[in-house]
Short mmCIF file of C-alpha atoms in Angstrom, two decimals:
data_model
loop_
_atom_site.label_atom_id
_atom_site.label_comp_id
_atom_site.label_asym_id
_atom_site.label_seq_id
_atom_site.Cartn_x
_atom_site.Cartn_y
_atom_site.Cartn_z
CA LYS A 1 -80.15 40.19 -255.38
CA TRP A 2 -83.25 38.47 -253.89
CA TYR A 3 -81.35 35.12 -252.87
CA VAL A 4 -78.70 37.09 -251.76
CA ASP A 5 -80.10 39.13 -249.75
CA LYS A 6 -81.95 36.77 -248.14
CA PHE A 7 -78.44 34.26 -247.50
CA VAL A 8 -76.29 37.39 -246.10
CA ALA A 9 -79.10 38.02 -243.99
CA ALA A 10 -79.79 34.00 -243.24
CA ALA A 11 -75.89 34.47 -242.44
CA GLN A 12 -74.98 37.74 -240.24
CA ARG A 13 -78.59 36.41 -238.27
CA TYR A 14 -76.67 32.77 -237.48
CA ALA A 15 -73.35 34.91 -236.80
CA SER A 16 -75.42 36.76 -233.55
CA MET A 17 -76.56 34.15 -232.63
CA THR A 18 -73.71 31.73 -232.61
CA ARG A 19 -71.36 33.88 -229.56
CA GLY A 20 -68.42 33.74 -227.61
CA ASP A 21 -66.64 36.19 -225.52
CA GLY A 22 -69.09 38.45 -226.48
CA ALA A 23 -68.73 39.29 -230.45
CA THR A 24 -69.75 38.11 -233.61
CA ALA A 25 -68.70 34.99 -235.07
CA LYS A 26 -66.68 35.01 -237.98
CA ASN A 27 -67.15 31.74 -239.10
CA VAL A 28 -70.92 30.48 -239.54
CA MET A 29 -71.65 27.04 -240.75
CA PHE A 30 -74.49 25.69 -243.28
CA LEU A 31 -74.95 22.73 -243.90
CA MET A 32 -76.51 22.18 -247.14
CA GLY A 33 -79.55 19.57 -247.87
CA SER A 34 -81.08 16.86 -245.80
CA ASP A 35 -82.33 12.73 -246.64
CA PHE A 36 -82.70 13.08 -250.49
CA GLN A 37 -81.46 16.14 -251.19
CA TYR A 38 -79.45 15.20 -253.50
CA GLU A 39 -80.82 12.81 -256.30
CA ASN A 40 -80.03 15.29 -258.20
CA ALA A 41 -76.61 16.63 -257.25
CA ASP A 42 -76.15 18.03 -260.99
CA GLY A 43 -79.25 20.79 -260.40
CA TRP A 44 -78.12 21.18 -256.64
CA TYR A 45 -74.57 21.95 -257.13
CA LYS A 46 -74.92 23.99 -259.61
CA ASN A 47 -77.56 26.32 -257.93
CA LEU A 48 -74.87 26.53 -254.80
CA ASP A 49 -72.04 27.70 -256.88
CA LYS A 50 -74.46 31.30 -258.22
CA ILE A 51 -75.58 31.73 -254.83
CA ILE A 52 -71.20 31.96 -253.60
CA HIS A 53 -70.31 33.73 -256.37
CA TYR A 54 -73.43 36.04 -256.55
CA VAL A 55 -72.93 36.44 -252.20
CA ASN A 56 -69.20 37.01 -252.96
CA LYS A 57 -69.44 39.77 -255.86
CA ASP A 58 -71.63 41.52 -252.99
CA GLY A 59 -68.55 41.56 -250.69
CA ARG A 60 -71.05 41.78 -246.96
CA VAL A 61 -70.00 37.53 -246.69
CA ASN A 62 -67.53 35.88 -248.19
CA ALA A 63 -69.03 32.26 -248.59
CA PHE A 64 -67.04 28.94 -249.96
CA TYR A 65 -67.46 25.32 -249.57
CA SER A 66 -65.75 23.34 -246.57
CA THR A 67 -64.99 20.14 -244.30
CA PRO A 68 -65.63 20.55 -240.58
CA ILE A 69 -62.08 19.53 -239.82
CA GLU A 70 -61.12 23.95 -241.89
CA TYR A 71 -64.31 25.45 -240.03
CA THR A 72 -63.28 24.21 -235.94
CA ASP A 73 -60.00 25.14 -236.90
CA ALA A 74 -61.26 28.56 -238.24
CA LYS A 75 -63.42 28.38 -235.05
CA TYR A 76 -60.45 27.27 -232.96
CA LYS A 77 -58.53 30.61 -234.51
CA GLU A 78 -61.35 32.97 -233.39
CA ASN A 79 -59.40 32.08 -229.83
CA ARG A 80 -63.19 31.93 -228.39
CA THR A 81 -64.29 30.69 -225.03
CA TRP A 82 -67.16 28.10 -225.00
CA ASP A 83 -69.83 26.24 -222.73
CA VAL A 84 -69.22 22.97 -222.35
CA LYS A 85 -72.72 20.97 -222.66
CA TYR A 86 -73.02 18.09 -220.24
CA ASP A 87 -76.80 16.96 -220.35
CA ASP A 88 -78.27 15.24 -223.91
CA PHE A 89 -79.86 17.70 -226.40
CA LEU A 90 -82.83 15.49 -227.38
CA PRO A 91 -85.33 16.21 -227.45
CA LEU A 92 -83.94 18.08 -230.74
CA ALA A 93 -86.15 21.24 -232.20
CA ASN A 94 -86.02 20.75 -236.06
CA ASP A 95 -88.58 23.75 -235.85
CA GLU A 96 -91.81 25.23 -233.48
CA TYR A 97 -93.63 21.93 -233.68
CA SER A 98 -90.86 19.23 -235.21
CA TYR A 99 -88.65 17.29 -232.65
CA TRP A 100 -87.11 14.65 -232.89
CA SER A 101 -87.17 13.12 -228.97
CA GLY A 102 -86.08 9.78 -230.54
CA PHE A 103 -84.19 9.14 -233.10
CA PHE A 104 -80.65 8.25 -231.14
CA THR A 105 -83.29 6.38 -228.72
CA SER A 106 -86.14 3.86 -230.49
CA ARG A 107 -85.42 0.63 -230.56
CA PRO A 108 -82.57 0.63 -229.49
CA THR A 109 -82.44 -4.19 -229.66
CA LEU A 110 -82.75 -4.15 -233.32
CA LYS A 111 -80.90 -1.21 -234.15
CA ARG A 112 -77.51 -3.11 -232.41
CA TYR A 113 -78.92 -6.69 -234.27
CA GLU A 114 -78.45 -4.37 -237.74
CA ARG A 115 -74.67 -3.62 -237.09
CA VAL A 116 -74.05 -6.79 -235.99
CA GLN A 117 -75.86 -9.02 -238.87
CA ALA A 118 -74.16 -5.86 -241.35
CA GLY A 119 -70.37 -6.94 -239.63
CA TYR A 120 -71.62 -10.83 -240.44
CA LEU A 121 -73.09 -9.68 -244.24
CA GLN A 122 -69.33 -7.96 -245.45
CA VAL A 123 -67.44 -11.05 -243.86
CA LEU A 124 -69.31 -13.39 -246.04
CA THR A 125 -68.99 -10.95 -248.65
CA ASP A 126 -65.05 -11.53 -248.00
CA GLN A 127 -64.94 -14.39 -247.67
CA ILE A 128 -67.03 -15.06 -251.66
CA VAL A 129 -64.59 -12.76 -253.75
CA MET A 130 -61.38 -14.37 -251.72
CA ILE A 131 -62.66 -16.97 -253.43
CA ARG A 132 -63.37 -15.87 -256.50
CA ILE A 133 -60.39 -14.99 -257.16
CA GLN A 134 -58.59 -18.82 -255.67
CA THR A 135 -60.54 -20.00 -258.05
CA LEU A 136 -60.05 -18.11 -261.24
CA ASN A 137 -55.58 -18.27 -260.35
CA LEU A 138 -55.64 -14.15 -260.22
#
């Protein structure tokens, strides 16, 4: 019961902060997990299944697994007007004292170099596969 109440309270709080045209949002997306959260995916999803089951049984909110496309379609159907943001989102606050000020901007040269080299590696991997196929006369 405690987890259900906590989940419902969070959903209602998020809905009150996600407004459009002065009304509370009908659709709220909970992003689940983060880095290394799914090392025990079986246990993670079993617990999510339980939370979803008991939250829906409670009846105050309807929880279900979804996709970004389904969420944006549902938000579109709410027929809300949204502000357009033109400036930078950074620094992004993760919590009261944590900011992601350099997450996308630090070491851009190294990040570009890694992307280019990863492309070369993929080409070589493809060539090795083709050579092996030709050698085996497949």
